PDB file of C-alpha atoms in Angstrom:
ATOM      1  CA  MET A1332    -114.204 -23.905 -10.124  1.00 50.00           C
ATOM      2  CA  SER A1333    -113.205 -21.407  -7.350  1.00 50.00           C
ATOM      3  CA  LYS A1334    -110.733 -24.245  -6.055  1.00 48.00           C
ATOM      4  CA  ILE A1335    -109.011 -24.729  -9.680  1.00 47.00           C
ATOM      5  CA  ARG A1336    -108.939 -20.662  -9.968  1.00 50.00           C
ATOM      6  CA  ARG A1337    -106.988 -20.676  -6.331  1.00 51.00           C
ATOM      7  CA  PHE A1338    -104.484 -23.164  -7.679  1.00 47.00           C
ATOM      8  CA  PHE A1339    -103.783 -21.826 -11.163  1.00 47.00           C
ATOM      9  CA  LEU A1340    -103.423 -18.243 -10.065  1.00 49.00           C
ATOM     10  CA  PRO A1341    -100.229 -18.521  -8.226  1.00 52.00           C
ATOM     11  CA  CYS A1342     -98.534 -20.260 -10.620  1.00 51.00           C
ATOM     12  CA  ILE A1343     -99.476 -17.340 -13.479  1.00 51.00           C
ATOM     13  CA  PHE A1344     -99.579 -14.443 -11.508  1.00 51.00           C
ATOM     14  CA  PRO A1345     -96.989 -15.076  -8.825  1.00 53.00           C
ATOM     15  CA  THR A1346     -97.577 -13.123  -5.420  1.00 54.00           C
ATOM     16  CA  ALA A1347     -95.218 -10.080  -4.431  1.00 51.00           C
ATOM     17  CA  ALA A1348     -93.684 -12.569  -1.691  1.00 49.00           C
ATOM     18  CA  ASP A1349     -92.913 -14.886  -4.217  1.00 49.00           C
ATOM     19  CA  ALA A1350     -91.735 -12.101  -6.855  1.00 47.00           C
ATOM     20  CA  GLN A1351     -88.836 -11.109  -4.333  1.00 51.00           C
ATOM     21  CA  THR A1352     -86.403 -13.416  -4.933  1.00 50.00           C
ATOM     22  CA  THR A1353     -83.591 -13.970  -2.383  1.00 51.00           C
ATOM     23  CA  PRO A1354     -80.297 -12.162  -4.119  1.00 53.00           C
ATOM     24  CA  ALA A1355     -77.515 -14.576  -4.391  1.00 54.00           C
ATOM     25  CA  PRO A1356     -74.556 -13.827  -1.742  1.00 53.00           C
ATOM     26  CA  LYS A1357     -71.747 -11.881  -3.232  1.00 51.00           C
ATOM     27  CA  LYS A1358     -68.445 -13.333  -3.301  1.00 50.00           C
ATOM     28  CA  ARG A1359     -65.737 -11.457  -1.376  1.00 51.00           C
ATOM     29  CA  LEU A1360     -62.621 -10.778  -2.956  1.00 47.00           C
ATOM     30  CA  SER A1361     -59.480 -10.606  -1.183  1.00 46.00           C
ATOM     31  CA  THR A1362     -57.589  -7.309  -1.477  1.00 46.00           C
ATOM     32  CA  SER A1363     -54.828  -8.262   0.240  1.00 45.00           C
ATOM     33  CA  LEU A1364     -51.300  -8.491  -0.889  1.00 43.00           C
ATOM     34  CA  ARG A1365     -49.822 -10.537   2.102  1.00 46.00           C
ATOM     35  CA  ASP A1366     -47.811 -12.984   0.049  1.00 49.00           C
ATOM     36  CA  ASP A1367     -45.550 -13.906   3.411  1.00 47.00           C
ATOM     37  CA  ILE A1368     -48.607 -15.859   4.606  1.00 46.00           C
ATOM     38  CA  ASP A1369     -47.130 -18.956   2.590  1.00 49.00           C
ATOM     39  CA  GLU A1370     -43.565 -18.164   3.161  1.00 48.00           C
ATOM     40  CA  PRO A1371     -43.095 -20.136   6.008  1.00 47.00           C
ATOM     41  CA  THR A1372     -44.399 -23.074   4.159  1.00 48.00           C
ATOM     42  CA  ASN A1373     -42.186 -22.546   1.346  1.00 52.00           C
ATOM     43  CA  THR A1374     -39.452 -22.021   3.124  1.00 49.00           C
ATOM     44  CA  LYS A1375     -39.628 -25.185   4.803  1.00 50.00           C
ATOM     45  CA  SER A1376     -40.269 -27.332   1.993  1.00 54.00           C
ATOM     46  CA  ALA A1377     -37.575 -25.858   0.258  1.00 52.00           C
ATOM     47  CA  ALA A1378     -35.182 -26.546   3.000  1.00 53.00           C
ATOM     48  CA  ALA A1379     -36.627 -30.096   3.264  1.00 56.00           C
ATOM     49  CA  ASP A1380     -36.076 -30.487  -0.477  1.00 60.00           C
ATOM     50  CA  GLN A1381     -32.474 -29.295  -0.119  1.00 58.00           C
ATOM     51  CA  GLU A1382     -31.751 -31.786   2.912  1.00 56.00           C
ATOM     52  CA  ALA A1383     -33.063 -34.481   0.578  1.00 54.00           C
ATOM     53  CA  GLN A1384     -30.922 -33.864  -2.301  1.00 59.00           C
ATOM     54  CA  ASN A1385     -27.912 -33.342   0.041  1.00 56.00           C
ATOM     55  CA  PRO A1386     -28.327 -35.719   2.779  1.00 52.00           C
ATOM     56  CA  ASP A1387     -24.617 -35.528   3.904  1.00 55.00           C
ATOM     57  CA  GLN A1388     -24.028 -31.829   3.922  1.00 53.00           C
ATOM     58  CA  GLU A1389     -24.224 -30.258   6.936  1.00 53.00           C
ATOM     59  CA  PRO A1390     -26.863 -27.054   7.741  1.00 53.00           C
ATOM     60  CA  THR A1391     -25.470 -24.273   7.466  1.00 52.00           C
ATOM     61  CA  SER A1392     -25.813 -21.570  10.015  1.00 52.00           C
ATOM     62  CA  PRO A1393     -25.988 -17.700   9.771  1.00 47.00           C
ATOM     63  CA  GLU A1394     -22.488 -17.325  10.765  1.00 48.00           C
ATOM     64  CA  ASP A1395     -21.204 -19.315   7.685  1.00 50.00           C
ATOM     65  CA  ASN A1396     -23.135 -16.890   5.136  1.00 49.00           C
ATOM     66  CA  SER A1397     -21.530 -14.049   6.545  1.00 47.00           C
ATOM     67  CA  THR A1398     -19.102 -12.564   4.207  1.00 48.00           C
ATOM     68  CA  THR A1399     -15.342 -13.053   4.784  1.00 51.00           C
ATOM     69  CA  LEU A1400     -12.945 -10.350   5.173  1.00 53.00           C
ATOM     70  CA  LEU A1401      -9.917 -10.018   3.182  1.00 58.00           C
ATOM     71  CA  ILE A1402      -6.729  -8.601   5.230  1.00 59.00           C
ATOM     72  CA  VAL A1403      -5.129  -6.108   2.648  1.00 52.00           C
ATOM     73  CA  PRO A1404      -1.575  -5.553   3.292  1.00 56.00           C
ATOM     74  CA  PRO A1405      -0.669  -1.685   3.864  1.00 57.00           C
ATOM     75  CA  ARG A1406       0.514   0.116   1.064  1.00 60.00           C
ATOM     76  CA  PRO A1407       4.278   1.568   0.838  1.00 64.00           C
ATOM     77  CA  SER A1408       4.367   5.113   2.133  1.00 77.00           C
ATOM     78  CA  LYS A1409       5.967   7.688  -0.296  1.00 83.00           C
ATOM     79  CA  SER A1410       7.448  11.038   0.413  1.00 90.00           C
ATOM     80  CA  MET A1411       9.996  13.464  -1.237  1.00 93.00           C
ATOM     81  CA  VAL A1412      13.497  14.226   0.082  1.00 94.00           C
ATOM     82  CA  ILE A1413      16.641  15.560  -1.267  1.00 95.00           C
ATOM     83  CA  GLY A1414      19.707  13.433  -1.669  1.00 95.00           C
ATOM     84  CA  THR A1415      23.429  14.297  -2.250  1.00 95.00           C
ATOM     85  CA  ILE A1416      25.913  11.676  -3.647  1.00 95.00           C
ATOM     86  CA  PHE A1417      29.472  13.478  -3.127  1.00 94.00           C
ATOM     87  CA  GLY A1418      33.110  12.792  -2.515  1.00 92.00           C
ATOM     88  CA  HIS A1419      36.803  13.548  -3.295  1.00 91.00           C
ATOM     89  CA  ARG A1420      38.070  12.396  -6.325  1.00 86.00           C
ATOM     90  CA  ARG A1421      40.299   9.929  -4.906  1.00 88.00           C
ATOM     91  CA  GLY A1422      38.429   9.184  -1.663  1.00 91.00           C
ATOM     92  CA  HIS A1423      35.007   7.342  -1.234  1.00 92.00           C
ATOM     93  CA  VAL A1424      31.439   8.037  -2.091  1.00 95.00           C
ATOM     94  CA  TRP A1425      28.995   9.607   0.303  1.00 95.00           C
ATOM     95  CA  PHE A1426      25.229   9.624   0.685  1.00 97.00           C
ATOM     96  CA  CYS A1427      23.136  12.135   2.493  1.00 96.00           C
ATOM     97  CA  ILE A1428      19.449  12.143   2.546  1.00 95.00           C
ATOM     98  CA  GLN A1429      17.870  15.311   3.847  1.00 94.00           C
ATOM     99  CA  GLN A1430      14.020  16.313   4.227  1.00 91.00           C
ATOM    100  CA  ASP A1431      14.784  19.830   2.946  1.00 88.00           C
ATOM    101  CA  ARG A1432      17.620  21.448   1.120  1.00 85.00           C
ATOM    102  CA  VAL A1433      17.715  24.187   4.088  1.00 85.00           C
ATOM    103  CA  SER A1434      18.033  21.227   6.875  1.00 85.00           C
ATOM    104  CA  MET A1435      21.814  20.826   8.390  1.00 84.00           C
ATOM    105  CA  LYS A1436      20.995  17.558  10.110  1.00 87.00           C
ATOM    106  CA  PRO A1437      20.804  14.962   7.489  1.00 92.00           C
ATOM    107  CA  THR A1438      18.376  12.015   8.263  1.00 93.00           C
ATOM    108  CA  LEU A1439      20.594   9.329   6.650  1.00 95.00           C
ATOM    109  CA  LEU A1440      24.596   9.777   6.135  1.00 96.00           C
ATOM    110  CA  LEU A1441      26.573   6.752   4.866  1.00 96.00           C
ATOM    111  CA  GLU A1442      30.089   6.625   3.684  1.00 95.00           C
ATOM    112  CA  LEU A1443      30.423   3.788   1.126  1.00 96.00           C
ATOM    113  CA  SER A1444      33.699   2.004   0.301  1.00 94.00           C
ATOM    114  CA  MET A1445      33.281   2.279  -3.090  1.00 94.00           C
ATOM    115  CA  PRO A1446      35.761   4.976  -4.983  1.00 94.00           C
ATOM    116  CA  THR A1447      34.243   8.016  -6.209  1.00 93.00           C
ATOM    117  CA  ASN A1448      35.997   7.022  -9.674  1.00 91.00           C
ATOM    118  CA  GLN A1449      34.402   3.950  -9.593  1.00 92.00           C
ATOM    119  CA  LEU A1450      30.942   5.256  -9.055  1.00 92.00           C
ATOM    120  CA  VAL A1451      31.574   7.940 -12.100  1.00 89.00           C
ATOM    121  CA  LYS A1452      32.327   5.198 -14.623  1.00 89.00           C
ATOM    122  CA  GLU A1453      28.967   3.066 -13.227  1.00 89.00           C
ATOM    123  CA  MET A1454      27.051   6.025 -13.816  1.00 88.00           C
ATOM    124  CA  ARG A1455      28.101   6.548 -17.188  1.00 86.00           C
ATOM    125  CA  CYS A1456      26.006   3.300 -18.454  1.00 83.00           C
ATOM    126  CA  GLY A1457      23.085   5.430 -16.962  1.00 79.00           C
ATOM    127  CA  LEU A1458      21.875   3.023 -14.717  1.00 88.00           C
ATOM    128  CA  VAL A1459      23.267   2.319 -11.009  1.00 93.00           C
ATOM    129  CA  ARG A1460      21.070   0.173  -8.326  1.00 94.00           C
ATOM    130  CA  ILE A1461      22.924  -0.002  -5.122  1.00 96.00           C
ATOM    131  CA  ALA A1462      21.696  -2.603  -2.419  1.00 96.00           C
ATOM    132  CA  LEU A1463      22.601  -2.318   1.261  1.00 96.00           C
ATOM    133  CA  GLU A1464      21.935  -5.364   3.246  1.00 94.00           C
ATOM    134  CA  CYS A1465      22.062  -5.628   7.057  1.00 88.00           C
ATOM    135  CA  ALA A1466      25.161  -7.139   7.783  1.00 70.00           C
ATOM    136  CA  ARG A1467      24.383 -10.139  10.408  1.00 65.00           C
ATOM    137  CA  PRO A1468      26.109  -9.044  13.871  1.00 62.00           C
ATOM    138  CA  GLU A1469      27.437 -11.558  16.488  1.00 61.00           C
ATOM    139  CA  SER A1470      24.721 -13.217  18.565  1.00 55.00           C
ATOM    140  CA  THR A1471      25.336 -10.643  21.527  1.00 53.00           C
ATOM    141  CA  GLU A1472      24.116  -7.594  19.306  1.00 58.00           C
ATOM    142  CA  ARG A1473      21.690  -9.280  16.947  1.00 58.00           C
ATOM    143  CA  ILE A1474      18.846  -8.565  18.703  1.00 59.00           C
ATOM    144  CA  GLU A1475      19.484  -5.041  18.779  1.00 69.00           C
ATOM    145  CA  VAL A1476      20.365  -4.653  15.174  1.00 73.00           C
ATOM    146  CA  THR A1477      16.798  -6.637  14.512  1.00 73.00           C
ATOM    147  CA  SER A1478      14.824  -4.330  16.516  1.00 76.00           C
ATOM    148  CA  CYS A1479      16.134  -1.029  15.666  1.00 84.00           C
ATOM    149  CA  PRO A1480      14.685   1.421  12.998  1.00 86.00           C
ATOM    150  CA  LEU A1481      16.375   0.672   9.550  1.00 88.00           C
ATOM    151  CA  ARG A1482      18.584   3.932   9.635  1.00 87.00           C
ATOM    152  CA  LEU A1483      20.074   3.015  12.634  1.00 88.00           C
ATOM    153  CA  VAL A1484      21.904  -0.172  11.417  1.00 91.00           C
ATOM    154  CA  PRO A1485      25.482   0.782  11.754  1.00 91.00           C
ATOM    155  CA  VAL A1486      27.193  -1.472   9.012  1.00 92.00           C
ATOM    156  CA  TRP A1487      25.953  -2.681   5.516  1.00 94.00           C
ATOM    157  CA  ILE A1488      27.171  -4.957   2.882  1.00 95.00           C
ATOM    158  CA  MET A1489      27.090  -3.447  -0.296  1.00 96.00           C
ATOM    159  CA  TYR A1490      25.855  -4.434  -3.780  1.00 95.00           C
ATOM    160  CA  CYS A1491      26.511  -2.184  -6.861  1.00 94.00           C
ATOM    161  CA  ASN A1492      24.302  -3.694  -9.783  1.00 92.00           C
ATOM    162  CA  GLY A1493      24.229  -7.431  -8.570  1.00 91.00           C
ATOM    163  CA  ARG A1494      28.222  -7.203  -7.566  1.00 92.00           C
ATOM    164  CA  LYS A1495      29.391  -7.232  -4.225  1.00 93.00           C
ATOM    165  CA  ALA A1496      31.297  -3.791  -3.950  1.00 92.00           C
ATOM    166  CA  GLY A1497      32.270  -3.711   0.006  1.00 93.00           C
ATOM    167  CA  PHE A1498      30.748  -1.763   2.861  1.00 94.00           C
ATOM    168  CA  ALA A1499      28.830   1.071   3.979  1.00 95.00           C
ATOM    169  CA  VAL A1500      28.806   2.676   7.163  1.00 95.00           C
ATOM    170  CA  ARG A1501      26.306   5.087   9.185  1.00 95.00           C
ATOM    171  CA  ARG A1502      27.917   8.163  10.018  1.00 94.00           C
ATOM    172  CA  LYS A1503      26.905  11.051  11.947  1.00 93.00           C
ATOM    173  CA  ALA A1504      27.304  14.552  10.114  1.00 92.00           C
ATOM    174  CA  SER A1505      30.507  16.099  11.210  1.00 90.00           C
ATOM    175  CA  GLY A1506      31.586  20.052  11.048  1.00 89.00           C
ATOM    176  CA  GLN A1507      32.806  19.487   7.350  1.00 87.00           C
ATOM    177  CA  ASN A1508      29.847  17.730   6.283  1.00 89.00           C
ATOM    178  CA  ARG A1509      27.512  20.516   7.735  1.00 90.00           C
ATOM    179  CA  LEU A1510      29.653  23.344   6.088  1.00 88.00           C
ATOM    180  CA  MET A1511      29.607  21.628   2.876  1.00 88.00           C
ATOM    181  CA  LEU A1512      25.683  21.323   3.208  1.00 89.00           C
ATOM    182  CA  LYS A1513      25.307  24.645   4.201  1.00 89.00           C
ATOM    183  CA  MET A1514      27.423  25.806   0.746  1.00 88.00           C
ATOM    184  CA  MET A1515      24.582  23.790  -1.277  1.00 88.00           C
ATOM    185  CA  GLN A1516      21.564  25.129   0.385  1.00 89.00           C
ATOM    186  CA  SER A1517      20.640  27.172  -2.608  1.00 88.00           C
ATOM    187  CA  ILE A1518      20.948  24.062  -4.913  1.00 88.00           C
ATOM    188  CA  THR A1519      17.938  21.771  -5.140  1.00 86.00           C
ATOM    189  CA  ILE A1520      18.909  19.998  -8.682  1.00 89.00           C
ATOM    190  CA  GLY A1521      22.287  20.032 -10.330  1.00 88.00           C
ATOM    191  CA  ALA A1522      25.902  18.427 -10.304  1.00 88.00           C
ATOM    192  CA  GLY A1523      29.195  20.051  -9.997  1.00 89.00           C
ATOM    193  CA  VAL A1524      32.362  20.278  -8.478  1.00 90.00           C
ATOM    194  CA  ILE A1525      33.669  22.189  -5.220  1.00 87.00           C
ATOM    195  CA  PRO A1526      36.806  23.808  -5.432  1.00 85.00           C
ATOM    196  CA  ALA A1527      39.849  22.455  -3.404  1.00 76.00           C
ATOM    197  CA  GLY A1528      39.620  23.610  -0.011  1.00 71.00           C
ATOM    198  CA  LEU A1529      36.352  24.618   0.602  1.00 65.00           C
ATOM    199  CA  GLY A1530      33.990  22.315   2.560  1.00 57.00           C
ATOM    200  CA  SER A1531      36.659  20.121   3.832  1.00 57.00           C
ATOM    201  CA  SER A1532      39.664  20.236   6.050  1.00 54.00           C
ATOM    202  CA  GLY A1533      42.511  17.526   6.566  1.00 56.00           C
ATOM    203  CA  PRO A1534      44.478  15.382   3.862  1.00 54.00           C
ATOM    204  CA  ASP A1535      41.783  15.814   1.516  1.00 59.00           C
ATOM    205  CA  SER A1536      41.197  19.543   1.403  1.00 60.00           C
ATOM    206  CA  GLY A1537      43.274  19.903  -1.571  1.00 67.00           C
ATOM    207  CA  GLU A1538      41.244  18.025  -3.641  1.00 80.00           C
ATOM    208  CA  GLN A1539      38.189  18.997  -5.300  1.00 87.00           C
ATOM    209  CA  ILE A1540      34.593  17.731  -4.029  1.00 90.00           C
ATOM    210  CA  ILE A1541      32.288  16.036  -6.845  1.00 92.00           C
ATOM    211  CA  TYR A1542      28.850  16.129  -5.978  1.00 92.00           C
ATOM    212  CA  MET A1543      25.189  15.351  -7.639  1.00 92.00           C
ATOM    213  CA  ARG A1544      22.052  16.861  -5.794  1.00 93.00           C
ATOM    214  CA  ALA A1545      18.305  16.071  -6.717  1.00 92.00           C
ATOM    215  CA  ASN A1546      14.987  14.766  -5.496  1.00 93.00           C
ATOM    216  CA  TYR A1547      14.728  11.196  -4.369  1.00 95.00           C
ATOM    217  CA  GLU A1548      11.167   9.365  -3.960  1.00 94.00           C
ATOM    218  CA  HIS A1549      11.564   7.752  -0.463  1.00 95.00           C
ATOM    219  CA  MET A1550       9.404   4.563  -0.208  1.00 94.00           C
ATOM    220  CA  ILE A1551       9.191   2.559   2.928  1.00 93.00           C
ATOM    221  CA  GLY A1552       8.027  -0.909   1.997  1.00 91.00           C
ATOM    222  CA  SER A1553       8.195  -2.197   5.500  1.00 90.00           C
ATOM    223  CA  ALA A1554       9.944  -2.206   8.729  1.00 87.00           C
ATOM    224  CA  ASP A1555      12.986  -4.158   6.873  1.00 90.00           C
ATOM    225  CA  SER A1556      12.678  -2.521   3.835  1.00 93.00           C
ATOM    226  CA  GLU A1557      13.458   1.233   2.189  1.00 94.00           C
ATOM    227  CA  SER A1558      14.612   2.564  -0.959  1.00 95.00           C
ATOM    228  CA  PHE A1559      15.431   5.830  -2.263  1.00 96.00           C
ATOM    229  CA  HIS A1560      14.745   6.716  -6.337  1.00 94.00           C
ATOM    230  CA  LEU A1561      16.381   9.794  -8.141  1.00 93.00           C
ATOM    231  CA  ILE A1562      13.862  11.801  -9.956  1.00 90.00           C
ATOM    232  CA  ASN A1563      14.862  13.166 -13.381  1.00 83.00           C
ATOM    233  CA  PRO A1564      13.502  16.660 -13.703  1.00 74.00           C
ATOM    234  CA  ASP A1565      10.621  17.112 -16.210  1.00 68.00           C
ATOM    235  CA  GLU A1566      10.046  13.126 -16.646  1.00 60.00           C
ATOM    236  CA  CYS A1567      12.685  13.162 -19.106  1.00 59.00           C
ATOM    237  CA  ALA A1568      15.037   9.747 -19.615  1.00 62.00           C
ATOM    238  CA  GLY A1569      18.685  10.153 -17.839  1.00 66.00           C
ATOM    239  CA  GLN A1570      20.357   8.977 -14.558  1.00 70.00           C
ATOM    240  CA  GLU A1571      18.729   6.190 -12.849  1.00 86.00           C
ATOM    241  CA  PHE A1572      19.847   5.920  -9.990  1.00 92.00           C
ATOM    242  CA  SER A1573      18.337   3.991  -6.932  1.00 95.00           C
ATOM    243  CA  LEU A1574      19.644   2.698  -3.018  1.00 96.00           C
ATOM    244  CA  PHE A1575      17.612   0.174  -1.400  1.00 96.00           C
ATOM    245  CA  LEU A1576      18.143  -0.765   2.322  1.00 95.00           C
ATOM    246  CA  LEU A1577      17.226  -4.395   3.115  1.00 93.00           C
ATOM    247  CA  ARG A1578      17.109  -6.206   6.367  1.00 90.00           C
ATOM    248  CA  SER A1579      16.497 -10.360   6.703  1.00 81.00           C
ATOM    249  CA  ARG A1580      15.468 -11.566   9.903  1.00 68.00           C
TER     250      ARG A1580
END
């Protein structure tokens, strides 16, 4: 009986040693956010898939993925100058450019073969475009003309509103020209007549000088192109006059 009791008692009343159950092992949760562990594998697999789809395509290098730099042409420069158109009634037209109205030394002085009365007729239409194209000299002087600054070109072929109108010659300011510019120092914008005998001497001293003075926008497109555009006061519609200097190589 004692043997049966010793056999069943442990089954009904477990011992303290048996009651202590072994705790189940805890699962360790990874809190790591390192997603870059699988990147090499994913990158390799993506590259392999791309090569499988395009077997004939050459592998690209990091240099091929670099951004291509676009070469942007330089913008034309602009500046404001004083321009004066003048000439005797029965003479030829002169075109003078000054940096300011006080300066007595013109930066550009051109004598046009066009008669003054003909330019007046053209201006009545309201639109005048004069294009001066660099005249091609002989082979001995061609290198000097093509390499010198555009304002130093001595002779030009002139076109007025698309029609050939003779020639233009670069001149140095004489004493008469400087005297006339000195008389107009106080004038920035305007047109008028200088009485005979003032600002001139010689055979044409008995004739009046007609002038038109205004602000011009000077634009430099390149070493071979410049232009001067008359600016009307208060941006009102009026006389449109432009002069272009062009040189072809």
